[in-house]
Short mmCIF file of C-alpha atoms and ligand atoms in Angstrom, two decimals:
data_model
loop_
_atom_site.label_atom_id
_atom_site.label_comp_id
_atom_site.label_asym_id
_atom_site.label_seq_id
_atom_site.Cartn_x
_atom_site.Cartn_y
_atom_site.Cartn_z
CA MET A 1 -82.63 -192.60 141.83
CA ARG A 2 -80.71 -194.79 139.20
CA PRO A 3 -81.84 -196.57 136.38
CA VAL A 4 -82.06 -200.32 136.10
CA THR A 5 -83.14 -202.40 133.27
CA CYS A 6 -84.72 -205.63 134.00
CA GLU A 7 -82.81 -208.53 132.47
CA GLU A 8 -85.93 -210.47 131.96
CA CYS A 9 -88.50 -207.54 129.32
CA GLY A 10 -85.80 -205.12 129.26
CA THR A 11 -87.69 -202.52 130.61
CA GLY A 12 -85.98 -199.55 132.07
CA VAL A 13 -86.98 -197.99 135.68
CA LEU A 14 -85.47 -195.65 138.22
CA VAL A 15 -84.37 -197.69 141.41
CA GLU A 16 -83.52 -195.74 145.09
CA LYS A 17 -82.10 -197.99 147.64
CA ARG A 18 -81.83 -196.02 151.01
CA SER A 19 -81.01 -198.95 152.61
CA LEU A 20 -80.96 -202.99 152.03
CA PRO A 21 -84.49 -203.67 153.08
CA HIS A 22 -85.94 -200.28 151.45
CA THR A 23 -86.74 -200.29 147.53
CA SER A 24 -88.07 -197.63 145.58
CA VAL A 25 -89.24 -198.36 142.44
CA GLN A 26 -90.42 -195.59 139.51
CA TRP A 27 -91.60 -196.76 136.45
CA THR A 28 -91.52 -194.04 133.66
CA GLY A 29 -93.78 -195.54 131.25
CA PRO A 30 -96.46 -198.56 130.82
CA THR A 31 -96.02 -202.11 132.55
CA ASP A 32 -97.15 -203.91 129.23
CA ARG A 33 -93.78 -205.66 128.20
CA CYS A 34 -93.30 -207.48 132.27
CA PRO A 35 -94.73 -210.45 132.20
CA GLN A 36 -95.78 -210.82 135.66
CA LEU A 37 -97.50 -207.01 135.89
CA ALA A 38 -98.77 -205.98 132.61
CA GLY A 39 -102.96 -205.79 132.97
CA GLY A 40 -102.34 -206.51 136.97
CA GLY A 41 -101.52 -202.86 137.89
CA ALA A 42 -101.04 -201.94 141.77
CA ARG A 43 -102.99 -205.11 142.86
CA ILE A 44 -99.42 -206.98 141.66
CA GLU A 45 -96.82 -206.18 144.25
CA GLY A 46 -93.96 -206.44 141.84
CA CYS A 47 -92.22 -208.30 139.39
CA THR A 48 -89.43 -211.22 141.15
CA ARG A 49 -87.54 -210.63 137.98
CA LEU A 50 -87.16 -206.98 138.11
CA ARG A 51 -86.38 -207.66 141.91
CA ALA A 52 -83.42 -210.18 141.02
CA SER A 53 -82.11 -207.58 138.68
CA ILE A 54 -82.16 -204.88 141.29
CA GLU A 55 -80.60 -207.38 143.51
CA ARG A 56 -77.98 -208.04 141.23
CA GLU A 57 -77.29 -204.04 140.42
CA VAL A 58 -76.54 -204.03 143.92
CA ARG A 59 -74.42 -206.98 144.52
CA GLU A 60 -72.24 -206.09 141.79
CA GLY A 61 -71.96 -202.81 143.03
CA ARG A 62 -73.73 -200.36 140.20
CA LEU A 63 -76.53 -199.94 142.70
CA THR A 64 -75.33 -198.16 145.57
CA VAL A 65 -77.60 -198.20 148.86
CA ALA A 66 -77.56 -195.04 150.98
CA HIS A 67 -76.95 -196.56 154.40
CA ASP A 68 -75.29 -199.61 153.89
CA ASP A 69 -75.17 -201.78 157.03
CA MET B 1 -92.96 -173.86 159.35
CA ASN B 2 -96.46 -175.30 158.26
CA THR B 3 -99.21 -172.69 158.39
CA PRO B 4 -102.58 -173.86 158.37
CA ARG B 5 -104.04 -173.55 154.66
CA GLN B 6 -107.21 -172.84 153.18
CA THR B 7 -108.33 -176.25 151.78
CA PRO B 8 -109.18 -176.34 148.22
CA ALA B 9 -112.76 -176.41 147.57
CA ARG B 10 -112.83 -178.99 144.61
CA PHE B 11 -113.89 -182.01 145.12
CA ALA B 12 -112.39 -185.34 143.71
CA ARG B 13 -113.17 -186.91 140.42
CA GLY B 14 -114.45 -190.53 140.81
CA TRP B 15 -117.07 -193.00 141.90
CA HIS B 16 -117.87 -192.34 145.25
CA CYS B 17 -119.62 -194.82 147.52
CA LEU B 18 -122.66 -193.30 149.17
CA GLY B 19 -123.85 -196.74 151.43
CA LEU B 20 -125.11 -200.17 150.92
CA ALA B 21 -127.97 -200.29 148.24
CA ARG B 22 -130.38 -201.69 150.21
CA GLN B 23 -130.35 -198.54 152.70
CA PHE B 24 -131.98 -196.70 149.47
CA THR B 25 -134.49 -199.36 148.47
CA ASP B 26 -137.43 -198.37 151.07
CA GLY B 27 -139.50 -196.53 148.12
CA ARG B 28 -138.78 -193.07 149.92
CA PRO B 29 -136.11 -190.52 149.12
CA HIS B 30 -132.98 -190.12 151.14
CA GLU B 31 -130.82 -186.74 151.54
CA ILE B 32 -127.42 -187.03 151.31
CA GLU B 33 -125.31 -184.31 151.74
CA ALA B 34 -121.94 -184.22 149.63
CA PHE B 35 -119.86 -182.60 147.46
CA GLY B 36 -121.06 -178.82 149.01
CA THR B 37 -124.18 -179.83 147.90
CA LYS B 38 -127.30 -181.79 148.50
CA LEU B 39 -128.41 -185.50 146.77
CA ALA B 40 -131.48 -187.21 146.65
CA VAL B 41 -131.32 -190.92 145.92
CA PHE B 42 -134.54 -192.62 145.51
CA ARG B 43 -135.85 -196.05 144.12
CA GLY B 44 -138.13 -195.64 141.14
CA ARG B 45 -141.27 -197.90 141.85
CA ASP B 46 -141.47 -199.68 138.45
CA ASP B 47 -138.05 -199.73 137.13
CA GLY B 48 -136.97 -200.69 140.34
CA ARG B 49 -133.27 -198.78 140.17
CA LEU B 50 -131.59 -196.52 142.20
CA HIS B 51 -131.34 -192.83 140.60
CA VAL B 52 -129.41 -190.05 142.05
CA LEU B 53 -130.85 -186.38 141.81
CA ASP B 54 -129.84 -182.78 142.67
CA ALA B 55 -131.79 -182.26 145.92
CA TYR B 56 -132.89 -178.88 145.37
CA CYS B 57 -135.74 -178.61 142.65
CA ARG B 58 -134.99 -176.39 139.35
CA HIS B 59 -138.47 -174.81 139.87
CA MET B 60 -138.25 -173.02 143.33
CA GLY B 61 -135.54 -174.88 144.93
CA GLY B 62 -137.83 -177.34 147.11
CA ASN B 63 -135.97 -180.43 148.94
CA LEU B 64 -136.73 -183.05 146.67
CA ALA B 65 -135.44 -185.40 149.40
CA HIS B 66 -138.54 -184.54 151.11
CA GLY B 67 -140.89 -185.54 148.42
CA THR B 68 -142.36 -188.93 147.58
CA VAL B 69 -141.71 -191.50 144.90
CA LYS B 70 -144.36 -191.72 142.47
CA GLY B 71 -143.72 -194.25 139.26
CA ASP B 72 -140.30 -193.91 138.60
CA THR B 73 -140.27 -190.11 139.59
CA LEU B 74 -139.45 -188.29 142.32
CA ALA B 75 -142.01 -185.60 142.82
CA CYS B 76 -141.36 -182.43 144.99
CA PRO B 77 -142.88 -181.38 147.91
CA PHE B 78 -143.48 -177.82 147.25
CA HIS B 79 -145.25 -177.99 143.38
CA ASP B 80 -145.38 -181.55 142.82
CA TRP B 81 -142.95 -181.54 139.66
CA ARG B 82 -142.09 -185.01 138.93
CA TRP B 83 -138.58 -185.53 138.14
CA GLY B 84 -137.29 -188.64 136.05
CA GLY B 85 -134.12 -190.48 137.27
CA ASP B 86 -132.77 -189.27 133.84
CA GLY B 87 -133.10 -186.31 135.23
CA LYS B 88 -135.99 -184.99 132.68
CA CYS B 89 -139.24 -183.53 134.65
CA ALA B 90 -141.68 -185.70 133.26
CA ALA B 91 -144.48 -183.91 134.30
CA ILE B 92 -146.18 -180.93 136.23
CA PRO B 93 -149.56 -182.09 137.20
CA TYR B 94 -151.43 -178.28 137.22
CA ALA B 95 -149.71 -177.12 134.32
CA GLN B 96 -150.46 -177.77 130.31
CA ARG B 97 -147.08 -178.34 129.68
CA VAL B 98 -143.34 -179.36 130.84
CA PRO B 99 -141.03 -176.11 129.48
CA LEU B 100 -139.13 -177.54 127.25
CA ARG B 101 -135.17 -178.49 128.54
CA ALA B 102 -136.45 -178.75 132.00
CA ARG B 103 -133.79 -180.68 133.62
CA THR B 104 -132.02 -181.21 136.87
CA ARG B 105 -128.97 -183.06 137.13
CA ALA B 106 -129.00 -186.67 137.52
CA TRP B 107 -125.97 -188.52 138.68
CA THR B 108 -124.37 -191.49 137.06
CA THR B 109 -124.86 -194.38 139.41
CA LEU B 110 -123.04 -197.61 139.77
CA GLU B 111 -124.07 -200.74 142.00
CA GLU B 112 -121.85 -202.60 142.88
CA ASN B 113 -120.80 -205.44 145.86
CA GLY B 114 -124.18 -204.42 147.38
CA GLN B 115 -123.35 -200.99 147.52
CA LEU B 116 -124.32 -197.73 145.40
CA PHE B 117 -121.96 -195.31 143.89
CA VAL B 118 -122.06 -191.75 142.40
CA TRP B 119 -119.80 -190.63 139.65
CA HIS B 120 -118.52 -187.36 140.34
CA ASP B 121 -116.30 -185.18 137.84
CA PRO B 122 -116.49 -181.41 138.05
CA GLU B 123 -115.89 -181.30 134.53
CA GLY B 124 -119.02 -182.92 133.93
CA ASN B 125 -117.69 -186.23 131.74
CA PRO B 126 -118.28 -189.91 132.46
CA PRO B 127 -115.91 -192.09 133.87
CA GLY B 128 -112.90 -192.89 131.12
CA PRO B 129 -112.30 -196.55 130.44
CA GLY B 130 -111.76 -199.07 132.98
CA VAL B 131 -112.33 -196.55 135.74
CA THR B 132 -114.65 -198.75 137.65
CA ILE B 133 -115.21 -200.25 140.94
CA PRO B 134 -113.95 -204.17 140.92
CA ARG B 135 -116.58 -206.75 141.78
CA MET B 136 -115.57 -208.74 144.62
CA ASP B 137 -115.39 -211.97 142.66
CA TRP B 138 -114.27 -214.34 145.61
CA ILE B 139 -117.29 -213.85 147.21
CA ASP B 140 -119.74 -216.14 146.16
CA ASP B 141 -123.27 -214.69 147.25
CA GLU B 142 -125.24 -216.72 145.16
CA PRO B 143 -124.36 -220.27 146.42
CA SER B 144 -126.27 -222.89 144.16
CA ASP B 145 -127.55 -224.32 147.51
CA GLY B 146 -129.16 -220.95 148.63
CA PRO B 147 -128.26 -217.54 150.16
CA GLU B 148 -128.36 -219.45 153.45
CA ALA B 149 -125.39 -221.40 152.86
CA SER B 150 -123.05 -218.25 151.85
CA GLU B 151 -119.67 -218.60 152.96
CA TRP B 152 -119.65 -215.34 154.01
CA SER B 153 -121.64 -212.93 156.50
CA ASP B 154 -123.53 -210.27 155.10
CA TRP B 155 -122.20 -206.53 155.14
CA THR B 156 -121.95 -204.63 158.27
CA TRP B 157 -122.35 -201.03 157.49
CA ASP B 158 -121.52 -197.71 159.37
CA SER B 159 -120.78 -194.53 159.15
CA VAL B 160 -119.49 -191.52 161.01
CA LEU B 161 -119.20 -187.49 159.96
CA VAL B 162 -115.47 -186.46 160.57
CA GLU B 163 -115.30 -182.98 160.63
CA GLY B 164 -112.41 -179.95 160.74
CA ALA B 165 -110.58 -182.66 158.40
CA HIS B 166 -110.30 -183.03 154.60
CA CYS B 167 -110.64 -186.69 153.35
CA ARG B 168 -106.61 -186.71 152.19
CA GLU B 169 -106.10 -187.13 156.16
CA LEU B 170 -107.81 -190.64 155.37
CA VAL B 171 -106.10 -191.43 152.14
CA ASP B 172 -102.65 -190.47 154.12
CA ASN B 173 -103.02 -193.26 156.17
CA ILE B 174 -102.28 -196.32 153.68
CA VAL B 175 -98.52 -194.49 153.47
CA ASP B 176 -98.28 -194.14 157.10
CA MET B 177 -96.32 -196.98 158.38
CA ALA B 178 -95.45 -195.48 161.81
CA HIS B 179 -98.65 -194.43 163.03
CA PHE B 180 -99.91 -197.80 162.77
CA PHE B 181 -97.71 -198.45 166.03
CA TYR B 182 -98.40 -194.92 167.59
CA VAL B 183 -102.08 -194.76 166.87
CA HIS B 184 -103.66 -198.36 166.37
CA HIS B 185 -101.15 -200.57 168.69
CA SER B 186 -99.81 -202.82 165.75
CA VAL B 187 -96.41 -203.48 164.36
CA PRO B 188 -95.70 -203.53 160.70
CA THR B 189 -93.12 -206.10 159.73
CA ARG B 190 -93.62 -205.62 156.41
CA PHE B 191 -94.90 -202.51 154.34
CA THR B 192 -95.07 -202.18 150.79
CA ASN B 193 -97.09 -199.44 148.65
CA VAL B 194 -97.63 -199.63 144.98
CA PHE B 195 -99.65 -196.73 142.79
CA GLU B 196 -100.18 -197.30 139.33
CA GLY B 197 -103.28 -195.58 137.37
CA HIS B 198 -106.07 -195.17 139.39
CA VAL B 199 -105.37 -197.92 141.84
CA ALA B 200 -103.39 -197.05 145.17
CA ALA B 201 -102.22 -200.44 147.02
CA MET B 202 -100.66 -201.19 150.84
CA TYR B 203 -99.22 -204.68 151.66
CA VAL B 204 -98.69 -205.39 155.03
CA GLU B 205 -97.93 -207.76 157.62
CA SER B 206 -98.05 -206.82 161.42
CA THR B 207 -97.88 -208.09 164.41
CA PRO B 208 -100.03 -206.80 167.93
CA ARG B 209 -97.89 -204.46 170.25
CA ARG B 210 -96.80 -206.88 172.72
CA ASP B 211 -97.30 -203.90 175.77
CA SER B 212 -100.89 -202.66 174.56
CA GLY B 213 -103.85 -203.94 176.36
CA MET B 214 -106.39 -203.02 173.82
CA GLU B 215 -108.77 -205.46 173.93
CA LEU B 216 -109.98 -205.45 170.58
CA ILE B 217 -111.56 -208.54 168.76
CA GLY B 218 -109.04 -209.91 166.16
CA ALA B 219 -106.31 -207.18 167.95
CA ASP B 220 -104.37 -209.99 169.37
CA LEU B 221 -103.51 -211.74 166.31
CA SER B 222 -100.89 -211.28 163.36
CA LEU B 223 -102.09 -210.26 160.09
CA ARG B 224 -101.81 -209.94 156.38
CA SER B 225 -103.54 -207.46 154.60
CA ASP B 226 -103.68 -206.26 151.05
CA ALA B 227 -105.54 -203.18 150.37
CA ALA B 228 -106.33 -200.53 147.51
CA TYR B 229 -107.82 -197.62 146.96
CA TYR B 230 -109.87 -197.88 143.65
CA GLY B 231 -109.78 -194.09 142.57
CA PRO B 232 -109.76 -191.53 145.39
CA SER B 233 -112.26 -192.63 148.00
CA TYR B 234 -112.95 -196.53 147.83
CA MET B 235 -110.67 -199.23 149.61
CA ILE B 236 -110.96 -202.71 149.25
CA ASP B 237 -108.89 -204.64 152.08
CA ARG B 238 -108.60 -208.18 152.90
CA ILE B 239 -107.28 -209.30 155.89
CA TRP B 240 -105.74 -212.68 156.69
CA GLN B 241 -105.34 -213.51 160.32
CA PRO B 242 -103.88 -217.08 161.36
CA LEU B 243 -106.01 -218.73 164.54
CA GLY B 244 -103.11 -220.77 165.76
CA ASP B 245 -105.28 -224.02 164.89
CA GLY B 246 -103.90 -224.26 161.38
CA THR B 247 -107.07 -221.97 160.20
CA GLU B 248 -106.84 -218.57 159.09
CA ALA B 249 -109.64 -215.73 159.53
CA GLU B 250 -110.62 -213.95 156.33
CA THR B 251 -112.15 -210.70 156.64
CA VAL B 252 -113.34 -207.95 153.94
CA LEU B 253 -113.09 -204.70 154.81
CA VAL B 254 -114.67 -201.57 152.78
CA ASN B 255 -113.26 -198.35 153.64
CA CYS B 256 -114.93 -195.75 151.90
CA HIS B 257 -115.91 -191.98 152.16
CA TYR B 258 -117.47 -189.20 150.42
CA PRO B 259 -116.73 -185.44 151.19
CA VAL B 260 -119.83 -183.20 152.26
CA THR B 261 -117.68 -179.96 152.35
CA ALA B 262 -113.94 -179.20 151.82
CA ASP B 263 -112.82 -179.84 155.17
CA SER B 264 -115.74 -182.07 156.49
CA PHE B 265 -116.19 -186.09 155.23
CA VAL B 266 -118.65 -189.14 156.02
CA LEU B 267 -116.30 -192.08 156.48
CA MET B 268 -118.02 -195.28 156.25
CA TYR B 269 -116.62 -198.83 156.56
CA GLY B 270 -118.25 -202.52 156.22
CA VAL B 271 -117.19 -206.07 157.04
CA ARG B 272 -117.51 -209.21 156.13
CA VAL B 273 -115.96 -212.20 157.41
CA ARG B 274 -115.33 -216.22 155.83
CA ARG B 275 -117.58 -218.45 157.99
CA LEU B 276 -114.96 -220.56 159.73
CA PRO B 277 -115.19 -224.11 159.21
CA GLY B 278 -117.71 -225.61 161.70
CA THR B 279 -119.56 -222.20 162.99
CA THR B 280 -123.08 -221.34 162.12
CA ALA B 281 -124.19 -218.63 159.67
CA ARG B 282 -125.01 -217.25 162.86
CA GLN B 283 -122.25 -217.12 164.33
CA ALA B 284 -120.30 -215.32 161.62
CA GLU B 285 -122.89 -212.49 161.74
CA ASP B 286 -121.60 -211.94 165.13
CA MET B 287 -118.02 -212.47 164.40
CA ALA B 288 -118.47 -209.28 161.43
CA ALA B 289 -120.20 -207.10 163.94
CA ARG B 290 -117.35 -207.46 166.82
CA THR B 291 -114.72 -206.73 163.76
CA ALA B 292 -116.59 -204.00 163.11
CA ARG B 293 -116.66 -202.55 166.52
CA GLY B 294 -112.90 -203.15 166.63
CA MET B 295 -112.64 -201.41 163.05
CA ARG B 296 -114.55 -198.49 164.75
CA VAL B 297 -111.63 -197.98 167.74
CA ALA B 298 -109.42 -198.17 165.15
CA PHE B 299 -111.28 -195.20 162.83
CA ASP B 300 -111.89 -193.36 166.51
CA GLN B 301 -107.87 -192.92 167.15
CA ASP B 302 -107.53 -191.88 163.81
CA ILE B 303 -110.27 -189.18 163.93
CA GLU B 304 -108.83 -188.00 167.14
CA ILE B 305 -105.58 -187.20 165.70
CA TRP B 306 -107.42 -185.45 162.78
CA ARG B 307 -109.45 -183.57 164.87
CA HIS B 308 -106.57 -181.70 166.26
CA LYS B 309 -103.84 -181.70 163.69
CA THR B 310 -103.20 -179.25 160.74
CA ARG B 311 -103.14 -179.78 157.23
CA VAL B 312 -99.41 -179.88 155.79
CA ASP B 313 -99.01 -179.97 152.39
CA SER B 314 -95.15 -180.22 152.39
CA PRO B 315 -94.37 -182.95 155.30
CA LEU B 316 -90.88 -182.97 156.80
CA LEU B 317 -90.34 -186.47 156.27
CA SER B 318 -87.55 -189.12 157.51
CA ASP B 319 -86.05 -192.25 156.11
CA GLY B 320 -88.51 -194.21 158.06
CA ASP B 321 -91.85 -192.78 156.29
CA GLY B 322 -93.57 -194.22 153.54
CA PRO B 323 -94.20 -192.40 150.11
CA VAL B 324 -96.47 -189.31 151.17
CA TYR B 325 -95.15 -186.68 148.59
CA GLN B 326 -95.96 -189.61 145.98
CA LEU B 327 -98.82 -190.88 147.15
CA ARG B 328 -100.26 -186.85 146.87
CA ARG B 329 -98.94 -186.88 143.73
CA TRP B 330 -100.85 -189.89 142.74
CA TYR B 331 -104.23 -188.64 144.67
CA GLU B 332 -103.45 -185.30 142.68
CA GLN B 333 -104.83 -186.90 139.61
CA PHE B 334 -108.34 -186.68 141.01
CA TYR B 335 -107.88 -182.68 141.80
CA VAL B 336 -107.16 -181.57 138.39
CA ASP B 337 -108.53 -181.44 135.18
CA ALA B 338 -108.74 -184.83 133.10
CA ALA B 339 -106.47 -182.64 130.30
CA GLU B 340 -103.92 -182.19 133.35
CA VAL B 341 -103.31 -185.54 134.48
CA ARG B 342 -99.37 -186.05 134.21
CA PRO B 343 -98.18 -189.37 133.32
CA GLU B 344 -95.95 -189.39 136.92
CA MET B 345 -99.78 -189.19 138.89
CA THR B 346 -100.26 -192.33 137.40
CA ASP B 347 -96.95 -194.44 136.26
CA ARG B 348 -96.65 -197.43 138.60
CA PHE B 349 -94.48 -196.93 141.50
CA GLU B 350 -93.16 -199.22 144.10
CA PHE B 351 -92.09 -198.60 147.59
CA GLU B 352 -91.07 -201.05 150.24
CA VAL B 353 -90.67 -199.23 153.63
CA ASP B 354 -87.42 -200.48 155.50
CA THR B 355 -89.39 -201.93 158.64
CA ARG B 356 -86.27 -203.17 160.09
CA ARG B 357 -84.99 -200.19 162.03
CA ALA B 358 -88.18 -199.32 163.13
CA GLY B 359 -88.93 -202.67 164.23
CA GLU B 360 -85.63 -202.92 166.21
CA ALA B 361 -86.64 -200.04 167.99
CA TRP B 362 -90.16 -200.39 168.74
CA GLU B 363 -88.93 -203.74 170.17
CA ARG B 364 -86.93 -202.13 172.65
CA GLU B 365 -89.65 -199.79 173.46
CA MET B 366 -92.52 -202.56 174.07
CA ALA B 367 -89.59 -204.44 176.41
CA ALA B 368 -88.87 -201.48 178.61
CA ASN B 369 -92.66 -200.77 178.85
CA LEU B 370 -93.32 -204.05 179.85
CA ALA B 371 -90.06 -204.00 182.50
CA ARG B 372 -91.57 -200.96 183.95
CA THR B 373 -95.66 -202.09 184.29
CA GLY B 374 -95.24 -206.09 184.27
CA THR B 375 -98.10 -206.71 182.59
CA PRO B 376 -99.50 -205.34 179.51
CA GLY B 377 -101.34 -202.05 179.54
CA THR B 378 -101.29 -198.64 178.28
CA PRO B 379 -98.07 -197.81 176.76
S1 LIG C 401 -139.92 -176.19 143.69
FE1 LIG C 401 -140.42 -178.06 143.33
S2 LIG C 401 -141.91 -178.27 141.98
FE2 LIG C 401 -141.83 -176.40 142.78
FE1 LIG C 402 -105.10 -194.82 161.00
#
């Protein structure tokens, strides 16, 4: 897994992408700095800002996708 | 090679649903076999509250679930010792005094969503902060114009004893994208899991298999489902199905269980449906009953697998599988002492399964099946 920092709240998470549709995000601390997830827990599917940050890492080649097809 | 292992005899820490609260309000005690022992559930005649005690009487082992409710106590059928809902012996009619510290185990209870829960903790601690069962507050059960005006059908409720399998098999289902195609005849088009704290969620969209002749209620419809386990054993699943005419069927499914022994559990499920515009409350009840029958078919499909499979602690996974190891890591928090819960068991984890490749393979398989049989049938 590769570290990715959210451009919105600055939280660092670990990300793995085995393919373009696949994403795995491991948080290593609380979500309380994230304006979308804080207090919502697993009932919120994800943060759109973090997602955008991950997509940007992929676009800019810093996060490699295992099976890029 | 995986060899069958001894299943651990420890039971999960957490709230466990025992059924609809109204099943226990008839003034008689009810016996529940759970957590390797027996429980007696009764409602106090005066306090009107549901209480859960160890079934076996601390005096000489009589079974309180076969006793009688007397006032707010449960009287043992053997020698009539009276046990209060707080676990204290309140009276022994034939003795001069009740022995000091005559107590039995009173289980911590909770009533929510019309259901009764007990708290189980091998260490004997009360539930931690925030560890509770969420109220389904999107269901208005007391509409201002009376209960008949309720927008939702009443709960259906069914239970089935599953033997020869640990309840982890059931929980594993929420990360098992591929089994939905092979076992339940549906094609997930989106499949995401999120674990955080004591909650494990599954977000799914799926369409029915075109090559399947299964005639289940709702099985011919696409659906969107938001489901989450709150603790080790209680899942709330909200399901939306577009009906084609612009309306949407909305269902809430509770899927919960309690362990009986290390390799058996009671699985229970309840359904409520939102009344469709222009239909009667009665039609909504019928719809809920049909949906529950469909659920039974789906659970029987799972049970058939569990009955014949083995327990696998280290599954061999492919890149098309969901996050089984991370789910097990989350689930483990309920089986270790509270002091041993490690951050990685509760830290947030998100996993979006790649359904594209699987979808292409399944599309080819369904097309081939249809080409072979001409019409939908058993694939
Ligand atoms: S065993 Fe229950 S009163 Fe004696
Ligand atoms: Fe299943």
